[in-house]
XYZ file of C-alpha atoms in Angstrom:
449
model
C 17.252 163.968 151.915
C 13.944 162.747 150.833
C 11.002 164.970 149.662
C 8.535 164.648 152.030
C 5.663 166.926 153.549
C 5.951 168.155 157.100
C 2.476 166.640 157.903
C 3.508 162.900 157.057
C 1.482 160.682 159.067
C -0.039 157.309 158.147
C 1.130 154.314 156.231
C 3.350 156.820 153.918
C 5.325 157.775 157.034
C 5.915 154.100 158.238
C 7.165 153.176 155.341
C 9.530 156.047 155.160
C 10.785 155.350 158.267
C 12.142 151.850 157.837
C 14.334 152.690 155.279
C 17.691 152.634 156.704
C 19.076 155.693 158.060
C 22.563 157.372 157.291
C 24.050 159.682 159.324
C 24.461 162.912 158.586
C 27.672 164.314 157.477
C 26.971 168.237 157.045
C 28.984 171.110 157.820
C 29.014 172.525 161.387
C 29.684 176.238 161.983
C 31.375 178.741 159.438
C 31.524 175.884 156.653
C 33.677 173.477 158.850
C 32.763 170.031 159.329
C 31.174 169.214 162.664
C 33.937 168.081 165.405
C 33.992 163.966 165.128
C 33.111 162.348 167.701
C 35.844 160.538 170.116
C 36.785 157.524 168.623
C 36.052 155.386 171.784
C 32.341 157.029 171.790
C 32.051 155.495 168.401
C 32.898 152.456 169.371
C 30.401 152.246 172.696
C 33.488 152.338 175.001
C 32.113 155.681 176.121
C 28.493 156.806 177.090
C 26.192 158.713 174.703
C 26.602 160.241 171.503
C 25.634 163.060 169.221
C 23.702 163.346 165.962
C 23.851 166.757 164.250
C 21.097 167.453 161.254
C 20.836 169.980 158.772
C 17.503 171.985 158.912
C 16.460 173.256 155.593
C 12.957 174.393 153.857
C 10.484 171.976 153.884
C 7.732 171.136 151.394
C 8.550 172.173 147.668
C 8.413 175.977 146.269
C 5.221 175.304 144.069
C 4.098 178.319 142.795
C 1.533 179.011 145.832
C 4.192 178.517 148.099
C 6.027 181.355 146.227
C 2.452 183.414 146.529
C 2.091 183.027 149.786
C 5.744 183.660 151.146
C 5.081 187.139 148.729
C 2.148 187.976 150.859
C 3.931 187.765 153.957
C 3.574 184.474 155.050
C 6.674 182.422 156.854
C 8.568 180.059 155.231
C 8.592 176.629 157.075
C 11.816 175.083 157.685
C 12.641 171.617 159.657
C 13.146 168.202 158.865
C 10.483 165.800 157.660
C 9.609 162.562 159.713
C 12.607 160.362 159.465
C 14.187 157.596 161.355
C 17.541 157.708 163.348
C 19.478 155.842 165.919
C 18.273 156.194 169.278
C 18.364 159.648 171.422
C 16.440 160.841 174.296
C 17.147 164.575 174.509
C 17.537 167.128 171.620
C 17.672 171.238 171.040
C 18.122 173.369 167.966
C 21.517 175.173 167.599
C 22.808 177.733 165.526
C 26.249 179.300 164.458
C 26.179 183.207 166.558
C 25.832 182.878 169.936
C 24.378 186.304 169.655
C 21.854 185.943 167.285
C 18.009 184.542 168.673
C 15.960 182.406 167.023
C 12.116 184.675 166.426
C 9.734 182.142 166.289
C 8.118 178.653 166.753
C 10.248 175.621 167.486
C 8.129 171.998 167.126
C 8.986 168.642 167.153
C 7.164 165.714 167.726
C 9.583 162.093 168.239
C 8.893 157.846 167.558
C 8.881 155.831 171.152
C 12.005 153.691 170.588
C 9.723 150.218 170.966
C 6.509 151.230 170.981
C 6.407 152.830 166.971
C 4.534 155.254 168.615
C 4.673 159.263 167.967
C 4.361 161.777 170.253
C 1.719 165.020 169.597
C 3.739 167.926 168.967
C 5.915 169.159 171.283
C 7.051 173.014 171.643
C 10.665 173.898 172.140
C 11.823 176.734 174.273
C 13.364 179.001 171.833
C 15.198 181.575 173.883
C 18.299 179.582 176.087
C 19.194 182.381 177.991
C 21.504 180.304 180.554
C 25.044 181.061 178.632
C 28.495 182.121 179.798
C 29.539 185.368 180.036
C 30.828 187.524 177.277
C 34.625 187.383 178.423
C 34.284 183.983 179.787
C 36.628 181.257 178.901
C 34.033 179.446 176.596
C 34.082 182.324 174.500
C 37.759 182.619 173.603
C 38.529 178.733 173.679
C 36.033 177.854 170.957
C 33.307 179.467 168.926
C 30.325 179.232 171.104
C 27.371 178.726 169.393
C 23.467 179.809 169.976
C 20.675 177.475 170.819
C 17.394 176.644 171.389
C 16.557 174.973 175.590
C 17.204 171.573 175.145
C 13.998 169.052 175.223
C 13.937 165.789 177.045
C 11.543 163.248 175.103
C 12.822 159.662 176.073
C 14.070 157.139 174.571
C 13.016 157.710 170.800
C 14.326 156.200 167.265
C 12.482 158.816 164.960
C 11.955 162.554 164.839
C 9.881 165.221 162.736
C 10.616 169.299 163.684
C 9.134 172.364 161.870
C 10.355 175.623 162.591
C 7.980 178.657 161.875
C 9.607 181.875 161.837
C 7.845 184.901 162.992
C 6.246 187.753 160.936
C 6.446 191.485 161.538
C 5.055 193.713 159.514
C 3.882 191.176 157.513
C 7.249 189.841 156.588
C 8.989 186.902 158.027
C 11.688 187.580 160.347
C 15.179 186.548 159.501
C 15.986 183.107 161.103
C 20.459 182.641 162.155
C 22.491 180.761 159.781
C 23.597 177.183 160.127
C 20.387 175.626 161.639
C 20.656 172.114 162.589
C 18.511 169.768 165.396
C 20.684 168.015 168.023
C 19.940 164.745 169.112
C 21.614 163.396 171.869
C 21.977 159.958 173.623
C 22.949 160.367 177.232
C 24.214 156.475 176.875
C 24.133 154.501 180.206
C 26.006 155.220 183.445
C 29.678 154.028 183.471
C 29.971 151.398 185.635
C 26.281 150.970 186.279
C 26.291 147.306 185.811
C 29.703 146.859 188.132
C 27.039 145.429 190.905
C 27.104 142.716 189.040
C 30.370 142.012 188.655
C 33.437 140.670 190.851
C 36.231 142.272 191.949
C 37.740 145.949 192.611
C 35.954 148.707 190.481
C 38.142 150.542 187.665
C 40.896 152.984 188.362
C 39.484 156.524 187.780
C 41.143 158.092 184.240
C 42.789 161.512 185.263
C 40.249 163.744 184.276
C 37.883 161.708 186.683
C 40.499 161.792 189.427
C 40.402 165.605 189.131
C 36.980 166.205 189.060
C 36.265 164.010 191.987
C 39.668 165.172 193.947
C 38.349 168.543 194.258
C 36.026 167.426 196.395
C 38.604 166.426 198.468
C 37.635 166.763 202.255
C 33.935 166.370 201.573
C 34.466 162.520 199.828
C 36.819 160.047 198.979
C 38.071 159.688 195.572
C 35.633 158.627 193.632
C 32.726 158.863 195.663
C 29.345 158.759 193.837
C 28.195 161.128 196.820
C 28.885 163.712 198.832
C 26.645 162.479 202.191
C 25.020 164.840 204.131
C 25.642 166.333 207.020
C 23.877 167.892 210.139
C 24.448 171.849 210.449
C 27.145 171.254 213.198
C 29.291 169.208 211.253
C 28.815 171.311 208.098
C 30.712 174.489 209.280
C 33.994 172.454 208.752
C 33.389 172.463 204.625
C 33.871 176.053 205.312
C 38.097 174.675 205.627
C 37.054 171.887 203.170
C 36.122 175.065 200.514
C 39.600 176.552 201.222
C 37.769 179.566 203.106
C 38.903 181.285 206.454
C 36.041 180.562 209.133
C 34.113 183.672 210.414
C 34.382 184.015 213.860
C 30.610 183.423 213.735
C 29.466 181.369 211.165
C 25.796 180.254 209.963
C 26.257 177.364 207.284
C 23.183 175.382 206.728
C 23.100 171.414 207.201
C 24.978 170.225 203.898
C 22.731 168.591 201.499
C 22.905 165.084 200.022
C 24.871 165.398 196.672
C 25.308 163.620 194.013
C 28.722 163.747 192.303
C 29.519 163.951 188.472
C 30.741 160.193 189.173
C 27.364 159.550 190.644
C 25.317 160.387 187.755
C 28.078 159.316 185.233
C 29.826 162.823 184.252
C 32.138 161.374 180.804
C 34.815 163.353 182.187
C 36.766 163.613 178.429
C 34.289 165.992 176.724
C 34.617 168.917 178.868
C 37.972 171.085 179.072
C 40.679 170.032 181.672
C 41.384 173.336 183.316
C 38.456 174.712 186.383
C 37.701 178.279 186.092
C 36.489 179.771 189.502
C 35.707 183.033 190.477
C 36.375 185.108 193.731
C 33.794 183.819 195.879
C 29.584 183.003 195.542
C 27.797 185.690 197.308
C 24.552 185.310 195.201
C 22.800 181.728 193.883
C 20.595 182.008 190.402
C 17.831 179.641 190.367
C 17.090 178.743 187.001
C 14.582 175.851 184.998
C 16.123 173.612 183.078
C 13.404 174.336 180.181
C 13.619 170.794 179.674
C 10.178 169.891 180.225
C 8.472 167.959 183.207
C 8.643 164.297 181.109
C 11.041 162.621 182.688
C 11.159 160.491 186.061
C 13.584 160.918 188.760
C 15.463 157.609 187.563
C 15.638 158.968 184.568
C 17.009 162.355 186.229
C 21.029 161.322 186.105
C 20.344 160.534 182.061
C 18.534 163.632 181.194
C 21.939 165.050 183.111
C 24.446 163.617 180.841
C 22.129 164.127 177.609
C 21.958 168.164 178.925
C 25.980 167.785 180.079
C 26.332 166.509 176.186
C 24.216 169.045 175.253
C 25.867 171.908 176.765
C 29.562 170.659 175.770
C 29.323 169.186 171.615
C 26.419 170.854 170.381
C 26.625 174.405 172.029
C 30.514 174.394 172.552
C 30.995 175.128 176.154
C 33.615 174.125 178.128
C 30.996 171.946 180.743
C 27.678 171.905 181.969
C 26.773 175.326 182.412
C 24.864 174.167 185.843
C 26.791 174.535 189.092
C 23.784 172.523 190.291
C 21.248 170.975 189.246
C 17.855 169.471 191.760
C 15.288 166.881 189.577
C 11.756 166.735 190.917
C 12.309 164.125 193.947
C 14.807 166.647 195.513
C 17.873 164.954 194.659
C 21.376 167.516 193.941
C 23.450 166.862 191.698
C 26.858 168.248 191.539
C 27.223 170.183 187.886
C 30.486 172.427 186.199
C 33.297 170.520 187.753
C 35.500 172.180 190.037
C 34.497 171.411 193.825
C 30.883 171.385 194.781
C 32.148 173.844 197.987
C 34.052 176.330 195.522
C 33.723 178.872 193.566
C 33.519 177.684 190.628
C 32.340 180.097 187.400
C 29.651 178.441 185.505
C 27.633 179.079 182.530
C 23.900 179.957 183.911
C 23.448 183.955 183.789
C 24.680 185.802 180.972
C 26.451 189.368 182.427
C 25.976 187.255 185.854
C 28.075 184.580 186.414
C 31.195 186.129 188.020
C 30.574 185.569 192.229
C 27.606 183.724 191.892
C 26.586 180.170 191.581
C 23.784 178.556 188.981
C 21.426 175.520 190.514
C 18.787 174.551 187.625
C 15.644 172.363 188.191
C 15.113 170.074 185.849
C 11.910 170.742 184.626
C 9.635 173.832 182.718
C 7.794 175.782 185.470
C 5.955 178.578 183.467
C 2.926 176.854 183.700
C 3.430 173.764 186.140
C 4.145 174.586 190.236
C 7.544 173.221 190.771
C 7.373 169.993 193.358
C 7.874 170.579 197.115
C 10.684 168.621 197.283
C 12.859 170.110 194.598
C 11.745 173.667 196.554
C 13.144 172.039 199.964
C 16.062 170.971 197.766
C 16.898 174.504 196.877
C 16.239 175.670 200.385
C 18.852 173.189 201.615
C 21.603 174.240 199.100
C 21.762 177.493 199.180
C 21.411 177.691 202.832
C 24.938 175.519 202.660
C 26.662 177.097 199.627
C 25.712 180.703 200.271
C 26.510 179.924 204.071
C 30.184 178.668 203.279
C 30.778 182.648 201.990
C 29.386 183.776 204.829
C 26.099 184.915 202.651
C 22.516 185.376 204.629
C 19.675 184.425 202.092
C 17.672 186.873 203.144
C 19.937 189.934 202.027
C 20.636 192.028 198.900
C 24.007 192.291 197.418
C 25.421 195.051 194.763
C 27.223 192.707 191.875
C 28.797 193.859 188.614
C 26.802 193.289 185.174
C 29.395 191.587 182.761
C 27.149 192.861 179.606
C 23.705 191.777 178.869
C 20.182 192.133 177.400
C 18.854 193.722 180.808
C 21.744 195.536 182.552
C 24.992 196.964 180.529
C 28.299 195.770 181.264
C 29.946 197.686 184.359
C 26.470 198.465 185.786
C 26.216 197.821 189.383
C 23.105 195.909 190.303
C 21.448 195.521 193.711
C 19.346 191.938 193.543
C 18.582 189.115 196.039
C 21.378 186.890 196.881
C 18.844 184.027 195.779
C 17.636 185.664 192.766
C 15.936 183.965 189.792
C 17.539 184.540 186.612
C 15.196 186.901 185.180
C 16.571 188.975 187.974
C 20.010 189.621 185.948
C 18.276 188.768 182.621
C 15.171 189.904 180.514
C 14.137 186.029 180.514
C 11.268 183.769 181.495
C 13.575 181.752 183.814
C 13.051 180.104 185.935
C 8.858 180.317 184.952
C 6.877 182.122 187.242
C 5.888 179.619 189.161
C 9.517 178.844 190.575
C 10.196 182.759 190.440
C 6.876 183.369 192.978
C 8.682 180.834 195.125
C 11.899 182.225 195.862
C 10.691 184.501 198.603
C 9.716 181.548 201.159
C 12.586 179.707 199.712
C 14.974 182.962 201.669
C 13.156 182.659 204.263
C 13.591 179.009 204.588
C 17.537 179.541 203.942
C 18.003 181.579 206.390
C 15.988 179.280 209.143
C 18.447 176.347 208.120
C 21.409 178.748 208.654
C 19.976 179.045 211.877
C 19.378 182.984 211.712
């Protein structure tokens, strides 16, 4: 790589920035190279790719540098300004899962187009939506740590400095094998087929599974799961493979979006579903994503974040069971069923008997929009409802090991609880958190109690 300072701007920078750009070929985690790519990805036969790039020091060690970083002062790492192929969405990852990243995460990206660059942008250091220690992600591959991914649009350039933080006047150690993530969500499969003649395409397997276990709600390879009044909804309780109550209360099932719908590449994630026993709490987390993005845009920054989730931080899915954009659409997330219980990836310690639903968006210092509240009103009073759940109660679960409870504590919290309820976290920003109380109420209206 190029010498070049971290505060390029100017002519210097644009002329840096048309020189071709080669893709990186570093080492992924413990030494190994990164996994490749699918060859059909490559070749544009399948949506979206991945670019994975080494973050090292930046600026030369000049003898004041070396004063400076003597007297206590951080050493800056990132990635000078430098031109790439075209991403919209992209995070920081490291190699321990376990490890956190103590300090200040910036980035500012190149409009693909326009040649223009953003301001600096801050990145959400802590990700504290992960599966749980003994979960399958954790023994299938090695699992690595990461920053909250950032959505910034289409963009063909990027620029990140990472300033660790000082106690005790000494920088604080930053995890091994650094690198920035950019990801291109690619388009929709099949989004052009309107324009085309004839039958769509036979689903592959892995998209006839994913969409057949929503068999009951939809028909094979439905983009949506319509809604339904709160009559007709107490039959997904048989749909969910559940024994009705002899009184039920399921709320009027939601409009939702399928993995089909907002164009799920069904061969990264892992084959197998994972569920637990049943849901008898709902986490409500932020996506930490940011509040850039519109809600056509919403199924894109979905597959960048489903990329995200799966190549660059090695789970087996999205770590979502739902996810609601800013218009109050739902999306279906972890594949599985959208009416079972499936385990996700959303609250370390926390993810056994419970299901995740993220808003896309950053709500520590925005309000979150009406309709994505109504949204989350709506789908928990369905989802909880199937198990027989009232959103206005507490329920005693089992910590599986984190930074707030042990594992094996038993834990009385909200059955729609936030996720700094089971984690010391700022999701899902306090705005969303202050919410949740009108959002049981609401619930529990729906369900008709």
């Amino acid at each position: 790589m190029r010498p070049f300072l971290a505060s390029c701007l100017g002519a210097a920078c644009t002329a840096a920035l048309a020189l071709p750009f080669a893709p990186d070929a570093g080492a992924g985690a413990a030494g190994r190279p990164p996994a490749p790519e699918p060859a059909a990805a490559r070749t544009g036969d399948l949506p979206g790719s991945t670019q994975s790039l080494p973050v090292a020091a930046l600026g030369a060690a000049t003898p004041d540098a070396t004063r400076r970083e003597n007297l206590g002062a951080p050493r800056t790492l990132g990635l000078p300004a430098r031109g790439v192929r075209p991403f919209s969405l992209l995070g920081v990852v490291w190699d321990d899962a376990d490890a956190a990243l103590h300090g200040r995460v910036q980035v500012r990206t190149r409009a693909t187009g326009s040649g223009r660059w953003s301001g600096w942008q801050d990145v959400q250091t802590h990700n504290d939506d992960a599966p749980d220690l003994g979960a399958a992600e954790r023994h299938d591959s090695e699992v690595r740590g990461s920053t909250a991914p950032l959505w910034v649009g289409d963009s063909d350039a990027v620029q990140l400095r990472i300033t660790p933080e000082t106690r005790r006047r000494a920088p604080v150690a930053v995890p091994a094998g650094l690198r920035l993530e950019l990801v291109d969500p690619g388009s929709r499969p099949g989004a052009d087929r309107a324009d085309r003649a004839g039958p769509p395409a036979p689903l592959g397997p892995a998209a006839a599974a994913a969409s057949a276990a929503n068999a009951g709600l939809a028909p094979l390879g439905a983009t949506e799961i319509p809604a339904l009044d709160r009559a007709a909804s107490q039959a997904d309780i048989a749909a969910a493979g559940l024994t009705p109550p002899a009184r039920t209360a399921v709320g009027p099932r939601p409009r939702i979006v399928t993995r089909a719908g907002w164009g799920a590449d069904e061969s990264l994630r892992e084959k197998k579903f994972i569920y637990t026993k049943a849901v008898r709490a709902a986490f409500v987390h932020h996506s930490g994503s940011g509040n850039n993005y519109s809600c056509a845009q919403a199924p894109s920054l979905i597959r960048a974040m489903y990329r995200f989730h799966v190549r660059s931080n090695h789970w087996r899915d999205i770590g979502y069971n739902f996810l609601v954009d800013k218009c109050g659409t739902v999306y279906e997330g972890r594949a599985g069923g959208v009416a079972k219980p499936v385990m996700g990836a959303h609250t370390l310690g926390f993810n056994n008997d419970s299901t995740g639903i993220a808003v896309l968006g950053t709500f520590t210092g925005d309000e979150p929009p009406k309709p994505a509240l109504d949204a989350i009103s709506h789908l928990t009073a369905w989802k909880l409802g199937l198990n027989s759940v009232d959103p206005r109660a507490t329920v005693q679960m089992l910590s599986g090991g984190g930074n707030r409870y042990p594992k094996g504590a038993k834990v009385r919290m909200h059955t729609i609880a936030g996720h700094r309820d089971g984690f010391l976290t700022d999701c899902p920003g306090a705005h969303l958190y202050n919410k949740l109380a009108g959002t049981r109420l609401a619930a529990a209206q729906l369900q008709g109690r």
